[in-house]
Amino acid sequence: MRFEYPEDLDTVFIAGEPEESFVNIGLSLLLPHLEPYLIRTMKEARAQVKDPRLSEDLQAFVLQEGQHYQQHKRFNELFHDRGFDRLPALEAEMAADYERFSREKSLAFNLAYAEGFEALTTAMASIFLELDRSNWHPCALALFEWHLVEELEHRCVAFDVYQHVSGDYLNRVRVGSFAQRHLLGFLLRVMEHMIERSPREMAAHGGQRGHRRRVRRLNQRLVFQILPLMLRSHLPGYSPHRLVVPASLEALATRYTESAEHTRPSSA
C-alpha cells in the first residue's frame, strides 16, 4: 500500500475528538513494537504447525502484520518533535516488554498474548466498521480502515495456531486478559500524556467539560460495545470463526486490494 500524509496533519485528526485521536495515535505508536513480536512468535510456532492450510494462513498473517507496522512507522513520523516528550519512554517500555516476552516466556504464553491482541482488535474493528467515520481526516482514515479490514480478515489465525500448538483454555484466558490490559493501559497513558501537552487543543474543544463528556462517551463504547465482544472471547466455546463480520468488510477489502501497488497470494 502507498498512503500519503500531509506533514502538518493535525494531531486531532478525528474532527472534534481529541481523546479518540490520541488513543488511535497510541495504537499506531504501539504497532512497530508489538507486531514484530507477533511475527517472531508465529515464526517460532511454524515448526509445530503440521496442518498445511494453517501453515499457509500463518504465512499470510506474518506478511500482513509486516505491512501493518511498516505503514504505521511512516504515519508515526508525523508526530515526532511535536512536544510529546514522554512518548519515546512509553514506547521503549513496551518494546522492552516484548523483547523480554520473546526471550523469557514460553511459546504458549506468547501465542496466548497474540490471540488476546487479535481478539481485542477484532472487537475494535467490528465496532469501528459500523461507526460513522465521516469526521476522520481521509488520510488517517485510509490507514486505520485498511488495517482493521485486514485484522478482520486474519482474525482466526492466532486462535487457530494457539489451539493447534497448545490449546490450554485457562492459559489462553489468563494471558489474553493480561494482554488486553497491557495494551489498553498503554493507549490510556499515551492519551493522558497528549492531553496534558495539548492545552490549546483541549481549550478549543470545550475545556474540562468537553473532555469529560467525550471520555464518558468513549467509556460507554468500551463498556457496552467492545468489552462484551472481548469477554465473549474468554468463553470456553469461543471461536472467531463464528463471528459475524460487518457487511461492509468485503467491499472495503476489494477497494483496498484494487488500490494496492502490489498484491501477493497468501501461499507465497
PDB file of N, CA, C and O in Angstrom, residues 141-171:
ATOM      1  N   LEU A 141      -7.922   8.002   8.023  1.00  0.00           N
ATOM      2  CA  LEU A 141      -8.978   7.005   7.885  1.00  0.00           C
ATOM      3  C   LEU A 141      -8.531   5.859   6.990  1.00  0.00           C
ATOM      4  O   LEU A 141      -8.762   4.687   7.303  1.00  0.00           O
ATOM      5  N   ALA A 142      -7.887   6.180   5.871  1.00  0.00           N
ATOM      6  CA  ALA A 142      -7.465   5.129   4.942  1.00  0.00           C
ATOM      7  C   ALA A 142      -6.533   4.135   5.626  1.00  0.00           C
ATOM      8  O   ALA A 142      -6.685   2.914   5.478  1.00  0.00           O
ATOM      9  N   LEU A 143      -5.556   4.632   6.400  1.00  0.00           N
ATOM     10  CA  LEU A 143      -4.608   3.746   7.074  1.00  0.00           C
ATOM     11  C   LEU A 143      -5.316   2.838   8.072  1.00  0.00           C
ATOM     12  O   LEU A 143      -5.138   1.611   8.048  1.00  0.00           O
ATOM     13  N   PHE A 144      -6.121   3.424   8.956  1.00  0.00           N
ATOM     14  CA  PHE A 144      -6.748   2.626  10.007  1.00  0.00           C
ATOM     15  C   PHE A 144      -7.838   1.717   9.445  1.00  0.00           C
ATOM     16  O   PHE A 144      -8.005   0.581   9.910  1.00  0.00           O
ATOM     17  N   GLU A 145      -8.552   2.189   8.460  1.00  0.00           N
ATOM     18  CA  GLU A 145      -9.608   1.373   7.858  1.00  0.00           C
ATOM     19  C   GLU A 145      -8.998   0.153   7.187  1.00  0.00           C
ATOM     20  O   GLU A 145      -9.457  -0.981   7.388  1.00  0.00           O
ATOM     21  N   TRP A 146      -7.958   0.369   6.381  1.00  0.00           N
ATOM     22  CA  TRP A 146      -7.262  -0.740   5.711  1.00  0.00           C
ATOM     23  C   TRP A 146      -6.734  -1.748   6.736  1.00  0.00           C
ATOM     24  O   TRP A 146      -6.907  -2.959   6.583  1.00  0.00           O
ATOM     25  N   HIS A 147      -6.102  -1.230   7.803  1.00  0.00           N
ATOM     26  CA  HIS A 147      -5.515  -2.107   8.802  1.00  0.00           C
ATOM     27  C   HIS A 147      -6.598  -2.948   9.488  1.00  0.00           C
ATOM     28  O   HIS A 147      -6.447  -4.162   9.635  1.00  0.00           O
ATOM     29  N   LEU A 148      -7.686  -2.316   9.890  1.00  0.00           N
ATOM     30  CA  LEU A 148      -8.718  -3.054  10.614  1.00  0.00           C
ATOM     31  C   LEU A 148      -9.468  -4.031   9.714  1.00  0.00           C
ATOM     32  O   LEU A 148      -9.926  -5.080  10.183  1.00  0.00           O
ATOM     33  N   VAL A 149      -9.585  -3.726   8.440  1.00  0.00           N
ATOM     34  CA  VAL A 149     -10.142  -4.703   7.498  1.00  0.00           C
ATOM     35  C   VAL A 149      -9.274  -5.963   7.497  1.00  0.00           C
ATOM     36  O   VAL A 149      -9.779  -7.091   7.554  1.00  0.00           O
ATOM     37  N   GLU A 150      -7.965  -5.783   7.463  1.00  0.00           N
ATOM     38  CA  GLU A 150      -7.076  -6.947   7.457  1.00  0.00           C
ATOM     39  C   GLU A 150      -7.079  -7.670   8.800  1.00  0.00           C
ATOM     40  O   GLU A 150      -6.897  -8.895   8.847  1.00  0.00           O
ATOM     41  N   GLU A 151      -7.287  -6.932   9.902  1.00  0.00           N
ATOM     42  CA  GLU A 151      -7.424  -7.603  11.199  1.00  0.00           C
ATOM     43  C   GLU A 151      -8.621  -8.549  11.186  1.00  0.00           C
ATOM     44  O   GLU A 151      -8.549  -9.664  11.721  1.00  0.00           O
ATOM     45  N   LEU A 152      -9.710  -8.113  10.593  1.00  0.00           N
ATOM     46  CA  LEU A 152     -10.871  -8.999  10.498  1.00  0.00           C
ATOM     47  C   LEU A 152     -10.612 -10.156   9.542  1.00  0.00           C
ATOM     48  O   LEU A 152     -11.065 -11.278   9.776  1.00  0.00           O
ATOM     49  N   GLU A 153      -9.876  -9.894   8.477  1.00  0.00           N
ATOM     50  CA  GLU A 153      -9.572 -10.969   7.523  1.00  0.00           C
ATOM     51  C   GLU A 153      -8.776 -12.096   8.183  1.00  0.00           C
ATOM     52  O   GLU A 153      -9.031 -13.277   7.935  1.00  0.00           O
ATOM     53  N   HIS A 154      -7.795 -11.746   9.024  1.00  0.00           N
ATOM     54  CA  HIS A 154      -6.954 -12.803   9.605  1.00  0.00           C
ATOM     55  C   HIS A 154      -7.283 -13.045  11.084  1.00  0.00           C
ATOM     56  O   HIS A 154      -6.443 -13.571  11.832  1.00  0.00           O
ATOM     57  N   ARG A 155      -8.517 -12.734  11.480  1.00  0.00           N
ATOM     58  CA  ARG A 155      -8.921 -12.803  12.886  1.00  0.00           C
ATOM     59  C   ARG A 155      -8.804 -14.213  13.480  1.00  0.00           C
ATOM     60  O   ARG A 155      -8.695 -14.367  14.690  1.00  0.00           O
ATOM     61  N   CYS A 156      -8.834 -15.248  12.633  1.00  0.00           N
ATOM     62  CA  CYS A 156      -8.849 -16.632  13.142  1.00  0.00           C
ATOM     63  C   CYS A 156      -7.460 -17.230  13.291  1.00  0.00           C
ATOM     64  O   CYS A 156      -7.311 -18.279  13.929  1.00  0.00           O
ATOM     65  N   VAL A 157      -6.438 -16.612  12.707  1.00  0.00           N
ATOM     66  CA  VAL A 157      -5.145 -17.295  12.582  1.00  0.00           C
ATOM     67  C   VAL A 157      -4.478 -17.490  13.939  1.00  0.00           C
ATOM     68  O   VAL A 157      -4.037 -18.604  14.272  1.00  0.00           O
ATOM     69  N   ALA A 158      -4.370 -16.425  14.749  1.00  0.00           N
ATOM     70  CA  ALA A 158      -3.705 -16.573  16.044  1.00  0.00           C
ATOM     71  C   ALA A 158      -4.439 -17.585  16.917  1.00  0.00           C
ATOM     72  O   ALA A 158      -3.811 -18.387  17.620  1.00  0.00           O
ATOM     73  N   PHE A 159      -5.765 -17.556  16.874  1.00  0.00           N
ATOM     74  CA  PHE A 159      -6.559 -18.517  17.643  1.00  0.00           C
ATOM     75  C   PHE A 159      -6.290 -19.942  17.165  1.00  0.00           C
ATOM     76  O   PHE A 159      -6.053 -20.849  17.970  1.00  0.00           O
ATOM     77  N   ASP A 160      -6.318 -20.147  15.857  1.00  0.00           N
ATOM     78  CA  ASP A 160      -6.125 -21.497  15.313  1.00  0.00           C
ATOM     79  C   ASP A 160      -4.720 -22.020  15.615  1.00  0.00           C
ATOM     80  O   ASP A 160      -4.550 -23.209  15.931  1.00  0.00           O
ATOM     81  N   VAL A 161      -3.705 -21.152  15.513  1.00  0.00           N
ATOM     82  CA  VAL A 161      -2.340 -21.592  15.810  1.00  0.00           C
ATOM     83  C   VAL A 161      -2.220 -21.927  17.292  1.00  0.00           C
ATOM     84  O   VAL A 161      -1.611 -22.941  17.662  1.00  0.00           O
ATOM     85  N   TYR A 162      -2.807 -21.093  18.150  1.00  0.00           N
ATOM     86  CA  TYR A 162      -2.768 -21.394  19.590  1.00  0.00           C
ATOM     87  C   TYR A 162      -3.427 -22.737  19.884  1.00  0.00           C
ATOM     88  O   TYR A 162      -2.872 -23.561  20.622  1.00  0.00           O
ATOM     89  N   GLN A 163      -4.603 -22.962  19.320  1.00  0.00           N
ATOM     90  CA  GLN A 163      -5.308 -24.222  19.568  1.00  0.00           C
ATOM     91  C   GLN A 163      -4.503 -25.415  19.052  1.00  0.00           C
ATOM     92  O   GLN A 163      -4.477 -26.478  19.676  1.00  0.00           O
ATOM     93  N   HIS A 164      -3.847 -25.231  17.929  1.00  0.00           N
ATOM     94  CA  HIS A 164      -3.066 -26.307  17.310  1.00  0.00           C
ATOM     95  C   HIS A 164      -1.823 -26.636  18.137  1.00  0.00           C
ATOM     96  O   HIS A 164      -1.474 -27.814  18.322  1.00  0.00           O
ATOM     97  N   VAL A 165      -1.151 -25.601  18.653  1.00  0.00           N
ATOM     98  CA  VAL A 165       0.131 -25.799  19.342  1.00  0.00           C
ATOM     99  C   VAL A 165      -0.057 -26.061  20.826  1.00  0.00           C
ATOM    100  O   VAL A 165       0.657 -26.884  21.408  1.00  0.00           O
ATOM    101  N   SER A 166      -1.026 -25.389  21.450  1.00  0.00           N
ATOM    102  CA  SER A 166      -1.218 -25.521  22.897  1.00  0.00           C
ATOM    103  C   SER A 166      -2.632 -25.980  23.228  1.00  0.00           C
ATOM    104  O   SER A 166      -2.838 -27.098  23.677  1.00  0.00           O
ATOM    105  N   GLY A 167      -3.596 -25.100  23.033  1.00  0.00           N
ATOM    106  CA  GLY A 167      -4.984 -25.439  23.301  1.00  0.00           C
ATOM    107  C   GLY A 167      -5.391 -25.348  24.762  1.00  0.00           C
ATOM    108  O   GLY A 167      -6.531 -25.678  25.113  1.00  0.00           O
ATOM    109  N   ASP A 168      -4.490 -24.889  25.636  1.00  0.00           N
ATOM    110  CA  ASP A 168      -4.793 -24.768  27.064  1.00  0.00           C
ATOM    111  C   ASP A 168      -5.746 -23.597  27.270  1.00  0.00           C
ATOM    112  O   ASP A 168      -5.344 -22.434  27.157  1.00  0.00           O
ATOM    113  N   TYR A 169      -6.997 -23.898  27.588  1.00  0.00           N
ATOM    114  CA  TYR A 169      -8.031 -22.855  27.709  1.00  0.00           C
ATOM    115  C   TYR A 169      -7.704 -21.857  28.817  1.00  0.00           C
ATOM    116  O   TYR A 169      -7.787 -20.636  28.607  1.00  0.00           O
ATOM    117  N   LEU A 170      -7.351 -22.338  29.996  1.00  0.00           N
ATOM    118  CA  LEU A 170      -7.102 -21.438  31.120  1.00  0.00           C
ATOM    119  C   LEU A 170      -5.924 -20.513  30.845  1.00  0.00           C
ATOM    120  O   LEU A 170      -5.946 -19.336  31.198  1.00  0.00           O
ATOM    121  N   ASN A 171      -4.889 -21.027  30.206  1.00  0.00           N
ATOM    122  CA  ASN A 171      -3.748 -20.185  29.843  1.00  0.00           C
ATOM    123  C   ASN A 171      -4.160 -19.121  28.833  1.00  0.00           C
ATOM    124  O   ASN A 171      -3.740 -17.955  28.931  1.00  0.00           O
TER     125      ASN A 171
END
